GROMACS .gro file of C-alpha atoms in nm:
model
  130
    1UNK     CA    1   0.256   6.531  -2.269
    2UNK     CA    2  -0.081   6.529  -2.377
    3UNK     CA    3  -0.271   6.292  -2.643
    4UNK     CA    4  -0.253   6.440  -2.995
    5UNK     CA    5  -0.621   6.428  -3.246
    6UNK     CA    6  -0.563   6.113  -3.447
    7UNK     CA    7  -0.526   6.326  -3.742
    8UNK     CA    8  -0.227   6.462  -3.565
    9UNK     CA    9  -0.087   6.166  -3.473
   10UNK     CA   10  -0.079   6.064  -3.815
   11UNK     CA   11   0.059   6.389  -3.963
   12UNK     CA   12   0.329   6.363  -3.692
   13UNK     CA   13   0.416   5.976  -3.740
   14UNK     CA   14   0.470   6.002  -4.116
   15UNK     CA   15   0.709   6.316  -4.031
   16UNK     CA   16   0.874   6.064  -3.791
   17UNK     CA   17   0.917   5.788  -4.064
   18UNK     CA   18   1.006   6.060  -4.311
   19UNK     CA   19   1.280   6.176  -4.052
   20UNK     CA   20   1.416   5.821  -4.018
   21UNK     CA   21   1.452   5.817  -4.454
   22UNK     CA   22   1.805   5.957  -4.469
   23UNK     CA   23   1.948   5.769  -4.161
   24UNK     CA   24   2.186   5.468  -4.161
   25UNK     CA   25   2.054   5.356  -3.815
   26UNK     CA   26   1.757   5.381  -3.613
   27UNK     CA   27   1.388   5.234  -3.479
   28UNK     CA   28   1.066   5.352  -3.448
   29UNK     CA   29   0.895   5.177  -3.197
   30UNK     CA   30   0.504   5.139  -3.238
   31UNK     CA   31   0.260   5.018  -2.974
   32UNK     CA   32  -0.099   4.957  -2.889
   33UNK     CA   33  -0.289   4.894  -2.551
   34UNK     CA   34  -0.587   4.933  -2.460
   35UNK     CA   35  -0.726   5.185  -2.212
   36UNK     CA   36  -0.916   4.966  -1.890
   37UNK     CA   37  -0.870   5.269  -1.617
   38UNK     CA   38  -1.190   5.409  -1.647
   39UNK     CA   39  -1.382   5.011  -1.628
   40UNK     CA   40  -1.425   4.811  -1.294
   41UNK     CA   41  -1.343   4.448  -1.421
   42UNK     CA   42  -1.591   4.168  -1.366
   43UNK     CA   43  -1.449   3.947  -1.062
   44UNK     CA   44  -1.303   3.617  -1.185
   45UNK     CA   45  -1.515   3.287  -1.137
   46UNK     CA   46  -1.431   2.954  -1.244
   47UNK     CA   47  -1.686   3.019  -1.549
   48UNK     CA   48  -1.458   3.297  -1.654
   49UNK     CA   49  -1.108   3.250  -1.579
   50UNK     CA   50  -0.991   3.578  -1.731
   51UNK     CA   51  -1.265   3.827  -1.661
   52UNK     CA   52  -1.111   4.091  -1.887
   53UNK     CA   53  -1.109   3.974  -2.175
   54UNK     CA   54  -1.530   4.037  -2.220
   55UNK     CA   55  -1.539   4.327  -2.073
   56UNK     CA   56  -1.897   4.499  -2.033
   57UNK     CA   57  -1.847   4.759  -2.313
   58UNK     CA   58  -1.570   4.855  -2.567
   59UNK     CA   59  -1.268   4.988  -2.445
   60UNK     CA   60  -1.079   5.261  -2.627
   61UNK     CA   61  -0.700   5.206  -2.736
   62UNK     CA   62  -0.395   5.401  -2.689
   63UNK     CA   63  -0.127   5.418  -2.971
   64UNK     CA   64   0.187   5.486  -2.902
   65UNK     CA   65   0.521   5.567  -3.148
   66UNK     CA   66   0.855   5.698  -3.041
   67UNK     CA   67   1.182   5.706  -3.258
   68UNK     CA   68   1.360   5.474  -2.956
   69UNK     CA   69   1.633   5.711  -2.818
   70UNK     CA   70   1.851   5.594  -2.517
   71UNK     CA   71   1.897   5.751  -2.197
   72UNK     CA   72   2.231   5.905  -2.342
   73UNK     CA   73   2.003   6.102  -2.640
   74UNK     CA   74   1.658   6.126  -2.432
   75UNK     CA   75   1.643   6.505  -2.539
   76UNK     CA   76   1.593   6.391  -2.914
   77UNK     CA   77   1.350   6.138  -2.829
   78UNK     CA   78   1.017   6.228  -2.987
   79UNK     CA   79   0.716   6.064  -2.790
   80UNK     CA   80   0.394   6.063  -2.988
   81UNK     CA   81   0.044   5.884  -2.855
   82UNK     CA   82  -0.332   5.901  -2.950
   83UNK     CA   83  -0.646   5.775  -2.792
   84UNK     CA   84  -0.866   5.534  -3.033
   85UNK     CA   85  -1.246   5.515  -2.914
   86UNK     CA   86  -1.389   5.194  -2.995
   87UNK     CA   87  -1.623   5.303  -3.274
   88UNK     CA   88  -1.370   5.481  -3.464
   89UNK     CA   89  -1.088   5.156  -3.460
   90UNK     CA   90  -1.205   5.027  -3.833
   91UNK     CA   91  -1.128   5.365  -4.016
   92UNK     CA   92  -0.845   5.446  -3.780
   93UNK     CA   93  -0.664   5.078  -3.812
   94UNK     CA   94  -0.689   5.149  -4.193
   95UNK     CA   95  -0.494   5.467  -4.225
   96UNK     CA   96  -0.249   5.337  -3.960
   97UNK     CA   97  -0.162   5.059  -4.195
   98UNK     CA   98  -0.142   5.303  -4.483
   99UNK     CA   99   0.080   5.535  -4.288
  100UNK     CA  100   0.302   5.242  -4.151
  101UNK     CA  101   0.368   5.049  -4.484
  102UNK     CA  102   0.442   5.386  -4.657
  103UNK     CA  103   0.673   5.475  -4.396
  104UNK     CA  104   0.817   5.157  -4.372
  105UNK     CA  105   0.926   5.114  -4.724
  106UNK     CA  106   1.140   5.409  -4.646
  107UNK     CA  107   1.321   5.219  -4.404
  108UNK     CA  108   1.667   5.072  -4.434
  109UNK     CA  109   1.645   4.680  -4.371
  110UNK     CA  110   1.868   4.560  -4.149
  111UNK     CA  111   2.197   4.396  -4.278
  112UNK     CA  112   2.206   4.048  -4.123
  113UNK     CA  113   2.460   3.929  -4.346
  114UNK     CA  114   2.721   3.945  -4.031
  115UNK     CA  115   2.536   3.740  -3.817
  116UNK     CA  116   2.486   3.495  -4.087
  117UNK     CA  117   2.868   3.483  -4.148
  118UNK     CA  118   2.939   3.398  -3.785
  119UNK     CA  119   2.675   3.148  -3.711
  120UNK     CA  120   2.801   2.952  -4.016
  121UNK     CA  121   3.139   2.973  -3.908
  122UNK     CA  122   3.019   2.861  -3.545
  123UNK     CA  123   2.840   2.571  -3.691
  124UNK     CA  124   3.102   2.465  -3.934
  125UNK     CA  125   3.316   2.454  -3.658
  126UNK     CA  126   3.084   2.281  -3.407
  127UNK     CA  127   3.081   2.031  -3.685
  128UNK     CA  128   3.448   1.955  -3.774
  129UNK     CA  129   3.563   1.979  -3.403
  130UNK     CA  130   3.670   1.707  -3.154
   0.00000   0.00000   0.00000
């Protein structure tokens, strides 16, 4: 699969959040890295321990967001990714955030009241055991 326009991408991740709304269960998983496969690193010295962090000039960034299906459901898995060039990251990062706190808010928190019950019961026991 090919990289989508960012416009796309952003069209297609708020009809992923949007898609996640109704649903009792569920992630979205977002990530960022950046692109280095088109730049020869610098060679490390012991002035610069970790050449790649200054590299010579900007790299781009790839975005990445899935909805997190399993092996089991891999056919409903919906794989979305963009490429970021460096001069465009300001405006882009901006609607990103826009996009993802919208869709977010649509989310269902998770209910951690179970876990809570059973580590209190765990520690209330560790405490009035032998």
């Amino acid at each position: 699969m090919g990289h989508l326009s960012n416009d796309e991408f952003f069209t297609k991740l708020t009809e992923l959040f949007e898609a996640r709304k109704g649903s009792d269960h569920g992630s979205i998983v977002l990530v960022q890295k950046r692109l280095s496969h088109d730049q020869p690193l610098p060679e490390s010295t012991s002035d610069t321990i970790f050449p790649d962090l200054h590299p010579p000039r900007p790299m781009p960034v790839l975005i990445r967001a899935t909805n997190a299906k399993g092996k089991e459901r891999r056919k409903d898995k919906i794989k979305l990714s963009t490429v970021v060039e460096p001069d465009s990251l300001p405006a882009f990062f901006e609607r990103y955030a826009e996009v993802c706190k919208s869709g977010m808010t649509t989310l269902k928190p998770r209910d951690r009241s179970k876990r809570k019950g059973k580590a209190k019961k765990r520690k209330g026991a560790a405490a009035t055991g032998p």
